[in-house]
XYZ file of C-alpha atoms in Angstrom:
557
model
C 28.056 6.592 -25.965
C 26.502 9.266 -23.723
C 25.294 12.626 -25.048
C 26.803 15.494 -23.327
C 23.295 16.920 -22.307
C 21.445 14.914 -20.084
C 17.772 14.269 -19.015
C 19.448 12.162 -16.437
C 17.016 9.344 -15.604
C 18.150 6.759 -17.274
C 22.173 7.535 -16.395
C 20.767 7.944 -12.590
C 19.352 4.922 -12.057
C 22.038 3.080 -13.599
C 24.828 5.059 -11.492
C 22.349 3.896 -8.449
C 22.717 0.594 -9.512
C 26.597 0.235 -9.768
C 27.475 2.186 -6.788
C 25.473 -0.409 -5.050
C 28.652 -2.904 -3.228
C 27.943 -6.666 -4.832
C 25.282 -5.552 -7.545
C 25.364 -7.376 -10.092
C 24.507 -5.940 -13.470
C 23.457 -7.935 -16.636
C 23.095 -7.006 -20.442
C 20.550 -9.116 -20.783
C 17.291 -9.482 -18.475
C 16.394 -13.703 -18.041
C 12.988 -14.998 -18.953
C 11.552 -14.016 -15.645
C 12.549 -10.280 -15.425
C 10.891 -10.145 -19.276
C 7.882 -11.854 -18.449
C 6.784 -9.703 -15.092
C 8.829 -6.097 -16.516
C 6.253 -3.796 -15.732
C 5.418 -5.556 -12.248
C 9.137 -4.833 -11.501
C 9.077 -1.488 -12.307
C 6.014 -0.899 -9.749
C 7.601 -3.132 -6.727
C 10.937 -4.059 -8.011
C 12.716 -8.106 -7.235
C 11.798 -7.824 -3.831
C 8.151 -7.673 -3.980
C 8.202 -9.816 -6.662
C 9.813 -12.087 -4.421
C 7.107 -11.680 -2.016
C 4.576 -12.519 -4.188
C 6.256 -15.388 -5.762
C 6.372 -16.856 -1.999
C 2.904 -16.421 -1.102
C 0.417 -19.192 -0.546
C -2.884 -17.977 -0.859
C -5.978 -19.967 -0.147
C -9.664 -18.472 -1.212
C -12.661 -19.853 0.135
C -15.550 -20.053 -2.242
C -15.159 -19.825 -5.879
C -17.656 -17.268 -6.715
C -17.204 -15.076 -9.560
C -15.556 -11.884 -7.749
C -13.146 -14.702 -5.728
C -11.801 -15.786 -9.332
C -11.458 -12.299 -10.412
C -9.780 -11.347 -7.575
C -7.443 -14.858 -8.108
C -7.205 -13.892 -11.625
C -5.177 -10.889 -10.652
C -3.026 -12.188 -8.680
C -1.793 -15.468 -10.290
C -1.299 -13.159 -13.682
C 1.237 -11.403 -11.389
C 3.165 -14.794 -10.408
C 1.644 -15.614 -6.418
C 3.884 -18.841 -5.953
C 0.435 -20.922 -4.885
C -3.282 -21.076 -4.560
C -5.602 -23.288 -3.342
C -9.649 -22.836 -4.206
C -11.983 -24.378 -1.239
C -15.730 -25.284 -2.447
C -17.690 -28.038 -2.283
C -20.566 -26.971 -4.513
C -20.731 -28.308 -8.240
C -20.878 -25.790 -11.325
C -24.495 -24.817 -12.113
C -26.092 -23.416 -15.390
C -26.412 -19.956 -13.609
C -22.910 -20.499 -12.809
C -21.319 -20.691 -16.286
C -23.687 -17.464 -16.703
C -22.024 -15.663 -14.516
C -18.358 -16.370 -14.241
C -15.684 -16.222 -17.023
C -14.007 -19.087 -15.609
C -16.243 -21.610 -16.139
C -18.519 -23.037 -19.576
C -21.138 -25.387 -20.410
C -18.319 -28.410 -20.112
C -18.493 -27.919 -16.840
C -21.934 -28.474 -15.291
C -22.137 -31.204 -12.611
C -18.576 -30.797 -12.101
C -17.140 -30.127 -8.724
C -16.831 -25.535 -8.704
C -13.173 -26.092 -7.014
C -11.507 -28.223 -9.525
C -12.849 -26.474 -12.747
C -12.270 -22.640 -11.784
C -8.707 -24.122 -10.614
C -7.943 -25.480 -13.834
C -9.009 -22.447 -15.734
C -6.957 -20.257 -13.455
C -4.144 -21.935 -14.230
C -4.103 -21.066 -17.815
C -3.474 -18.039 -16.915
C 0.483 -18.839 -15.075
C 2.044 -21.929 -15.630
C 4.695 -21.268 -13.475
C 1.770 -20.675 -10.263
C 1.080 -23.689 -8.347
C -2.756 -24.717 -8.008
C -4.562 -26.828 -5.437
C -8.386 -27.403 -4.986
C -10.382 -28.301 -2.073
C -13.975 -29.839 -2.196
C -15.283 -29.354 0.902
C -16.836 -26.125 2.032
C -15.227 -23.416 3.693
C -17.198 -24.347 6.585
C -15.797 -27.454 7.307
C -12.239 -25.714 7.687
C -13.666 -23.131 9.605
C -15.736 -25.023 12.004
C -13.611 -28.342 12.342
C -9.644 -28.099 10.884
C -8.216 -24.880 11.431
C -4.617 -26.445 10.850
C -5.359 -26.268 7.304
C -4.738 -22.167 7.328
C -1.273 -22.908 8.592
C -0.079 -23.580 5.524
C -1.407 -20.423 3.763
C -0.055 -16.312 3.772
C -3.225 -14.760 2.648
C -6.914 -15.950 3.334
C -9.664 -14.280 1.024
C -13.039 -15.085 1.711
C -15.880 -14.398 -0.242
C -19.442 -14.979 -0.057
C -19.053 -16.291 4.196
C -22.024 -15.618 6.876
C -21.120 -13.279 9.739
C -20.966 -16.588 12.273
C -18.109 -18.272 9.920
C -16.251 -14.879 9.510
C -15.903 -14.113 12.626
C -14.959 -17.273 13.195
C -12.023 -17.312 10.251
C -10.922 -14.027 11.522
C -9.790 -15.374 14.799
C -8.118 -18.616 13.559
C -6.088 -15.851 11.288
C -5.651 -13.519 14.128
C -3.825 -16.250 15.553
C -1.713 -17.289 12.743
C -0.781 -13.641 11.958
C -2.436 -14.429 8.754
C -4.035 -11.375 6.594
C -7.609 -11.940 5.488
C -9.625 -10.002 2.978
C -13.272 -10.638 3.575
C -15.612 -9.939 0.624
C -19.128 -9.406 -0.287
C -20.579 -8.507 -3.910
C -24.168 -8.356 -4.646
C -26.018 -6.893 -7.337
C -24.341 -3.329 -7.850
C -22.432 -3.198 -4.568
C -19.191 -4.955 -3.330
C -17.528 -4.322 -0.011
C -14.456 -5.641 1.185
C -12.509 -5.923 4.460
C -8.647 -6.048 5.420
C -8.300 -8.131 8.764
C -4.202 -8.137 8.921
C -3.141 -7.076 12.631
C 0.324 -4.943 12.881
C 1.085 -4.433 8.780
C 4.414 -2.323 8.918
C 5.952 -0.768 4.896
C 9.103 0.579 4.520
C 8.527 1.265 1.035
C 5.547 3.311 0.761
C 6.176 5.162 -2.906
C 5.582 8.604 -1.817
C 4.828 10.746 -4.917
C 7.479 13.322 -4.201
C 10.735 11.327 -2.217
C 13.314 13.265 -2.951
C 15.659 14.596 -0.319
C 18.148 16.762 -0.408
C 19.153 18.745 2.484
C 18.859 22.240 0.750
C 18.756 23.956 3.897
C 21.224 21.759 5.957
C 23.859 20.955 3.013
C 26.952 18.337 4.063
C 30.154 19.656 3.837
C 30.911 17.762 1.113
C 27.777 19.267 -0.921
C 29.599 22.888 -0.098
C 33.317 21.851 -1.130
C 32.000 20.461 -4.783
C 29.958 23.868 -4.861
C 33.054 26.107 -4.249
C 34.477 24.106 -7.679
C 32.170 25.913 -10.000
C 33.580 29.677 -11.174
C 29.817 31.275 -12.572
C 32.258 34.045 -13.529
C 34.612 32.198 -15.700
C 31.839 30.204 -17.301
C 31.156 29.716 -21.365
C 27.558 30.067 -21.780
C 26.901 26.789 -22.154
C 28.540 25.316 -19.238
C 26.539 28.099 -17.557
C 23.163 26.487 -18.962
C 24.505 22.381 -17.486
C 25.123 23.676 -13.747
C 23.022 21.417 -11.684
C 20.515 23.271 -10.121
C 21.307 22.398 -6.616
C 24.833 23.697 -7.023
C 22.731 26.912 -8.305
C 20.828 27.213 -5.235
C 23.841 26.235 -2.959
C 26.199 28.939 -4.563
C 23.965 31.765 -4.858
C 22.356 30.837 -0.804
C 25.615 31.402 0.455
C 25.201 35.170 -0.868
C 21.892 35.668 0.153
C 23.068 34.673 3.441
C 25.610 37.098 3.793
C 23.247 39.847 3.408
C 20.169 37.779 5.730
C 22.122 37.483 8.816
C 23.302 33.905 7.362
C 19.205 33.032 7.408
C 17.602 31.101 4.043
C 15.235 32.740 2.591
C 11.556 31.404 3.983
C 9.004 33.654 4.441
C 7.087 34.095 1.019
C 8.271 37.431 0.118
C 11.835 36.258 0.619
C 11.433 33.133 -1.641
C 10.525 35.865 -4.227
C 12.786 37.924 -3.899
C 15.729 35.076 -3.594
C 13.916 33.560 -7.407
C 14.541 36.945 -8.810
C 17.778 37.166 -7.345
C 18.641 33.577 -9.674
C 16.603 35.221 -12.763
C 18.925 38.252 -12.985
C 21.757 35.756 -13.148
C 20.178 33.977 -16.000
C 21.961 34.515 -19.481
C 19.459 33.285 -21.867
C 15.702 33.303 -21.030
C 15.494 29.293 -21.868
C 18.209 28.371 -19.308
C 16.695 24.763 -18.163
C 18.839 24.625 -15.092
C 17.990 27.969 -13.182
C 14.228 27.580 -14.281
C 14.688 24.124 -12.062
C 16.145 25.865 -9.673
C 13.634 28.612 -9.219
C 11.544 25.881 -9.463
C 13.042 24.259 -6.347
C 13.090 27.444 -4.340
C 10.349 26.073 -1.956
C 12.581 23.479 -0.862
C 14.840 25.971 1.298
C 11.485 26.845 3.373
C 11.000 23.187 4.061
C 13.318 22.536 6.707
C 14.927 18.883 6.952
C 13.534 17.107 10.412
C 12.232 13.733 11.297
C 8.628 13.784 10.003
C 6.002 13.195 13.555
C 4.725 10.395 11.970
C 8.352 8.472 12.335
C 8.986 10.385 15.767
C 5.277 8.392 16.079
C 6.982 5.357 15.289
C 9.945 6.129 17.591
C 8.005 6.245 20.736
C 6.284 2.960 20.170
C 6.497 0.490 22.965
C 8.099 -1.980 20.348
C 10.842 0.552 19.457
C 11.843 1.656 22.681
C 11.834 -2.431 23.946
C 13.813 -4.575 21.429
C 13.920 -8.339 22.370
C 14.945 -11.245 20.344
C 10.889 -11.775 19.599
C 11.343 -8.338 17.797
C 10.711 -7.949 14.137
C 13.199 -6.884 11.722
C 10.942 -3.554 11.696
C 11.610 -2.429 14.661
C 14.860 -3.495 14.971
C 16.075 -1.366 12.399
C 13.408 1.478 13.320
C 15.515 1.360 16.976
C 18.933 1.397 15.025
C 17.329 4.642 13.039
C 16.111 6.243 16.113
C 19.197 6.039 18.255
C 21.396 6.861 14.554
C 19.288 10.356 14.234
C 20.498 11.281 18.337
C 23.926 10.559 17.915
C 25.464 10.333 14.139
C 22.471 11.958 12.212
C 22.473 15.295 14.233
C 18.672 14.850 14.374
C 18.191 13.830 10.733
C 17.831 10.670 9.363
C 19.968 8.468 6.764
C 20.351 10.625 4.194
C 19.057 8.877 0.758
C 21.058 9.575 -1.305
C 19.477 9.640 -4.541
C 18.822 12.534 -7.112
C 16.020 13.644 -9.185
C 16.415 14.267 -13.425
C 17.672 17.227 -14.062
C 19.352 19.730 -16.447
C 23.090 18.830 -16.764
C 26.495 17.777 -17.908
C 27.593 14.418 -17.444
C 30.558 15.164 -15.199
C 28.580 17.366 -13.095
C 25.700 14.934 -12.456
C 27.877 11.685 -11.955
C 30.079 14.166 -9.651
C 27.080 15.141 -7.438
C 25.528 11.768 -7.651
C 28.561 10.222 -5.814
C 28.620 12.908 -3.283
C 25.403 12.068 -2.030
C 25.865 8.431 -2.466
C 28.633 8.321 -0.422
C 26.918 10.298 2.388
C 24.151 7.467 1.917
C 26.602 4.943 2.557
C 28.316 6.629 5.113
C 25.104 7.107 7.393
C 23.975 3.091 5.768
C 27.220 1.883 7.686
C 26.953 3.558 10.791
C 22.387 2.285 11.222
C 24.244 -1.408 10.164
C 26.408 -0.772 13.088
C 23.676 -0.303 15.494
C 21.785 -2.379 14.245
C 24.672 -5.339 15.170
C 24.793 -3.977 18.464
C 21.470 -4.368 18.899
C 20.998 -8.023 17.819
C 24.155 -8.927 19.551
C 22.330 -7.560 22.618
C 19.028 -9.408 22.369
C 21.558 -12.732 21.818
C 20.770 -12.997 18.185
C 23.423 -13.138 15.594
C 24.487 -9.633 14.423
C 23.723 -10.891 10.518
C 20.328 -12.024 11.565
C 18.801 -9.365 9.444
C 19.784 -8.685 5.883
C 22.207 -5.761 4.916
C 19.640 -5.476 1.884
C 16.369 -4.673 4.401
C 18.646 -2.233 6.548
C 20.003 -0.347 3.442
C 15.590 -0.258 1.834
C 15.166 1.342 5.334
C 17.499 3.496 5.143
C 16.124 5.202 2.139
C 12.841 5.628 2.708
C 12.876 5.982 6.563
C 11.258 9.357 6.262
C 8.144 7.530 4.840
C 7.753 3.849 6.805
C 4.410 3.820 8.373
C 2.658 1.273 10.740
C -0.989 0.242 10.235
C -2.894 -1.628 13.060
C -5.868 -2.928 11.864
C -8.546 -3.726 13.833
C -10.281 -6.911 14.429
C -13.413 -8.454 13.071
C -14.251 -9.359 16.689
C -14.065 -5.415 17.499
C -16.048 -4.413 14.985
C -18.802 -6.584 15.261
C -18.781 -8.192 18.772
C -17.456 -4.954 21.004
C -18.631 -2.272 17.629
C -16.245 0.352 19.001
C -16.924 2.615 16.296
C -20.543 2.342 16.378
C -21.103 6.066 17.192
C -18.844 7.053 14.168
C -20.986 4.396 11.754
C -24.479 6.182 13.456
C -23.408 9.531 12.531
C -22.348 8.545 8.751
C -25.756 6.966 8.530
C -27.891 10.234 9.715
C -26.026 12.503 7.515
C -28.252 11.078 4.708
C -25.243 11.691 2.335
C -26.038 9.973 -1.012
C -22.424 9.328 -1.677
C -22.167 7.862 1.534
C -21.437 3.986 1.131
C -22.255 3.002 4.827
C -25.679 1.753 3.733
C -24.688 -1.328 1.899
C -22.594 -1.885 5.134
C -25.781 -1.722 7.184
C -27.583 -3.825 3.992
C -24.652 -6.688 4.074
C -24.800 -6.969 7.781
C -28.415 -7.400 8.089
C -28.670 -10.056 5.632
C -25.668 -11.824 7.351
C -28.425 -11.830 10.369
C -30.937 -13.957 8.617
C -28.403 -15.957 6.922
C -27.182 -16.191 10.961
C -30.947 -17.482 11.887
C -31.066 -19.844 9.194
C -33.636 -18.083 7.636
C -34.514 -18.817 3.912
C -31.818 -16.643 1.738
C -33.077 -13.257 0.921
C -34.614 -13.135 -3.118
C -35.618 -16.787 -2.580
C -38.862 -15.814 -1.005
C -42.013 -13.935 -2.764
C -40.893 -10.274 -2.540
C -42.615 -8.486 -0.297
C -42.169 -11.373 2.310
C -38.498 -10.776 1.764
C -38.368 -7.394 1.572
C -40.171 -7.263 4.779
C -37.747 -9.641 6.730
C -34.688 -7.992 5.428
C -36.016 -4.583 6.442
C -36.576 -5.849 10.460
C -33.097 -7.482 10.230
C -31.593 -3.670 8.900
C -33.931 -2.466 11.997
C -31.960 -5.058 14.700
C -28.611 -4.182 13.281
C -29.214 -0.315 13.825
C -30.684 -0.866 17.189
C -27.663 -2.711 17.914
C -25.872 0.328 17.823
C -27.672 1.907 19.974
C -29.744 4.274 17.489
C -32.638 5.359 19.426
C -36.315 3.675 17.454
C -37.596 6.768 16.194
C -34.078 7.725 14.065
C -34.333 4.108 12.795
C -37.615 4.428 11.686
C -36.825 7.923 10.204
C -33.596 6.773 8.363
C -35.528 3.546 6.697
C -38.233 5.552 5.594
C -36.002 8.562 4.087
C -33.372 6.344 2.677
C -32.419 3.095 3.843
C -35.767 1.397 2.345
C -34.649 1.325 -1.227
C -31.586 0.073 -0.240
C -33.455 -3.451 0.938
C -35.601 -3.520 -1.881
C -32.871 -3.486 -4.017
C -31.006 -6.003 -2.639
C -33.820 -8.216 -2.267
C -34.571 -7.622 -6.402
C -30.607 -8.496 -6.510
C -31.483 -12.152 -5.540
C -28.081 -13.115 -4.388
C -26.513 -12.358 -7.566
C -22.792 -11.384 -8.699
C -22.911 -9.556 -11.611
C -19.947 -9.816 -14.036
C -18.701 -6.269 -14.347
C -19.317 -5.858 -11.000
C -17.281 -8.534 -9.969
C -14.432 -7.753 -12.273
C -14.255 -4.525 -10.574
C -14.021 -5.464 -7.364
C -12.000 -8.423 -8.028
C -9.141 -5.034 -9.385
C -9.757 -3.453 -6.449
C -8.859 -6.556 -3.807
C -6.160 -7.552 -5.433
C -4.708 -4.532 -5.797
C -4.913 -4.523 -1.768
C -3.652 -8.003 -1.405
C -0.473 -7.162 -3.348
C 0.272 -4.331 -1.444
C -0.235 -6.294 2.013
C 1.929 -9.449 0.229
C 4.630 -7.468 -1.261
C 4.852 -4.854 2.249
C 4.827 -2.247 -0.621
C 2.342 0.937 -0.956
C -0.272 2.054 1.492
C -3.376 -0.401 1.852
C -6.928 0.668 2.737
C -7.914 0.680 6.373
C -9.783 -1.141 7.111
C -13.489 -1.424 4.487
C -13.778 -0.509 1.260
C -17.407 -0.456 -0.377
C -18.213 0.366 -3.743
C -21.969 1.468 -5.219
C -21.875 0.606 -9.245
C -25.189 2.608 -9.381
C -23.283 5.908 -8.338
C -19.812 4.608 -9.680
C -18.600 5.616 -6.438
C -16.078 3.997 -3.499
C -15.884 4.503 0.118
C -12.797 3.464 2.523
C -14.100 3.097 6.268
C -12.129 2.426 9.499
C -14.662 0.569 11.261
């Protein structure tokens, strides 16, 4: 039995729920939605779904790859596959979790797999022993079968390499390094488009540009008549609504924006307060700002609007822009320049009646402006020659709620970074500002050991010390020159800074440590979720972490 005073989340959500057409509610959740509940609450079925459909194939079992794998199959990813052809080690078993002493001699692939798979029975696993090499250089058809690629541990030459048989595929590829105290990783995943982005603050309501439906259920409340406490359950947007269209009277029908007229509306509501602990007028005071925030299609969408692959729908088209061209041509004509309208409600101070009253007023304006984007967006397939069900009624409606936050990411390739370096310039001035907190070192660090890995020089840490420390400082040298940093700066920035940075890499030997590792493996995965499930804003395009400083850096570069 309800309470008559609501904190209305749970009764909102659930009201969402049933005015949904064909939702179908249970009393109980099955196995499934109790084993993953909290992963549901973050992306809901549908990225669950995702995830639970993704084939994901790591090359290289090193100890941050089966940390990274570890959070992800813990999730539910519907398959991996672990490529390696190297056998477990006593240094090994000292250094990742997923292997012991029962191990040794045994092929790395097989026994991290079978570990993994303790974690999720219901995860598919699959091992490999051959190197990642051997896929790279000579069968690239085995990365047809996979969603994600994750890398770890691979030489420039093979990554750049791997990068273009994904670029192909339209495969995403995470690309990681982790030695000693530092980690870096890198998001190769061409056009990456999210409809559901989780803003902090969503909520919508059309304060300023109220439906007529909003003002009819507003002209139903008598303040004057009212009993004190059906006074303290008026939903604060019927507060704001009833009391604007008084201000306006007396504003030259303008809402009240400037700063000094947001005051002086909040102590218009406070004088109408009877009790100083009425919940509802607090919220709305508290909501004031809103009517200065005027309701309009956000640039970044009108961004999206003007895109080539908006304005030009063919039957190659993805469902993205489909819909996006179905939005775009619904805000010109039906929306009045607005977009869908939401349609859902924040918690707040109310009766039961009042809430479920107002909920269904802007639920039905949801589904009023859903109907009319699914009619476009039929017209539109039908155009191209597709079928006008060809895209899901489910994806149109997702769109249609948070089309004021969908954003496009176009990340850039491997090959541009390191073949044509467009952002060289940017990467030269990060390295001269001698910031300590500045990450781009261990870039620079990373790179030039890729460069004697490259010239099949003996690994760095393998050598005596100063021998090594020497080789891997000429190596940082090329890679600077590379970018066209004039001798004298290069010299300058090794000697001021840069020089530790080799030294301690070199003292690193090659090695992962644990925590490290376990960090960085939270931080990928976290990133490959987001890019599986379409869900949340991923890095662009580097991330690099310094354990020394306890500090992370996200580069486009």
């Amino acid at each position: 039995m309800l309470c008559d005073e609501l904190e209305l989340h749970a009764v909102g959500q659930a009201l969402d729920e049933l005015l949904v057409p064909g939702t179908i509610m249970t009393a109980v959740p099955d196995l499934k939605a109790q084993k993953y509940d909290r992963q549901l609450r973050l992306w809901a079925a549908s990225g669950q779904a995702a995830l639970e459909n993704a084939q994901v194939c790591l090359l290289n079992a090193t100890t941050t790859g089966t940390e990274i794998l570890k959070n992800l199959i813990l999730p539910g990813i519907g398959a991996f596959t672990i490529v390696d052809d190297e056998v477990v080690s006593e240094i090994d078993i000292q250094r990742n979790f997923f292997l012991d002493t029962s191990c040794i001699g045994s092929p790395k692939s097989k026994s991290t797999m079978q570990f993994l798979q303790e974690l999720n029975v219901d995860v598919k696993a699959n091992y490999e022993e051959k190197s990642a090499g051997y896929y790279i250089d000579e069968n690239h058809a085995f990365f047809d079968q996979f969603t994600m690629v994750i890398a770890t541990s691979l030489h420039e030459a093979h990554a750049l390499k791997l990068a273009s048989i994904c670029q192909a595929r339209n495969t995403p590829l995470f690309l990681i390094k982790c030695v000693g105290f530092a980690g870096m990783f890198r998001i190769q995943a061409g056009e990456h488009t999210i409809i559901e982005t989780h803003p902090e603050n969503a909520t919508d309501l059309r304060l300023d540009v109220p439906f007529p439906e909003i003002l009819e259920y507003v002209k139903s409340f008598n303040f004057a008549n009212m009993d004190s406490s059906e006074h303290g359950h008026v939903p604060f947007i019927v507060i704001l609504q009833h009391f604007l269209q008084a201000w306006k009277l007396s504003h030259d029908g303008k809402l009240p924006e400037s700063y000094a007229e947001r005051n002086e509306f909040k102590e218009l509501l406070k004088k109408e307060m009877r009790s100083f602990d009425e919940e509802n007028f607090e919220e709305a005071i508290a909501n004031v700002w809103r009517l200065a925030s005027p309701s309009k299609v956000p640039d970044k969408v009108k961004e999206i609007f003007k895109e080539p692959k908006c304005e030009n729908i063919t039957k190659e088209s993805s469902n993205f822009w489909i819909i996006a061209r179905a939005i775009k041509d619904f805000v010109y004509h039906e929306g009045a320049g607005l977009l869908p309208t939401p349609g859902k409600l924040p918690d707040m101070k109310a009766d039961t009646k009042s809430y479920v009253q107002l909920q269904q007023i802007y639920r039905q304006k949801a589904l009023q402006d859903l109907e009319a984007v699914k009619a476009r967006v039929q017209s539109l397939l039908t155009e191209v020659g597709l079928l006008p069900d060809a895209i899901d009624a489910r994806e149109i409606e997702e769109f249609c709620k948070h089309a004021q936050f969908v954003k496009v990411i176009r990340y850039r390739s491997l090959e541009d970074e390191l073949i044509r370096k467009v952002h060289k310039s940017e990467i030269s001035q990060w390295l001269e500002e001698s910031d300590p907190t500045n990450n781009i070192v261990h870039y620079i660090i990373f790179r030039a050991a890729d460069r004697l890995a490259n010239n099949q020089i003996q690994s760095v840490g393998q050598k005596e010390e100063d021998a090594a420390v020497k080789a891997l400082e000429e190596a940082t040298r090329q890679v600077l020159s590379s970018m066209d940093i004039p001798q004298d700066k290069v010299t300058y920035m090794l000697d001021s800074h840069l020089r530790k940075y080799v030294v301690n890499f070199v003292r690193y030997n090659g090695s992962e440590l644990p925590n490290i590792a376990s960090l960085m493996g939270g931080l990928v995965a976290q990133e490959v979720i987001k890019v599986i499930t379409r869900q949340y804003i991923p890095i662009d395009n580097t991330c690099i972490y310094d354990g020394m400083t306890a500090t992370t850096s996200i580069y486009d570069l």
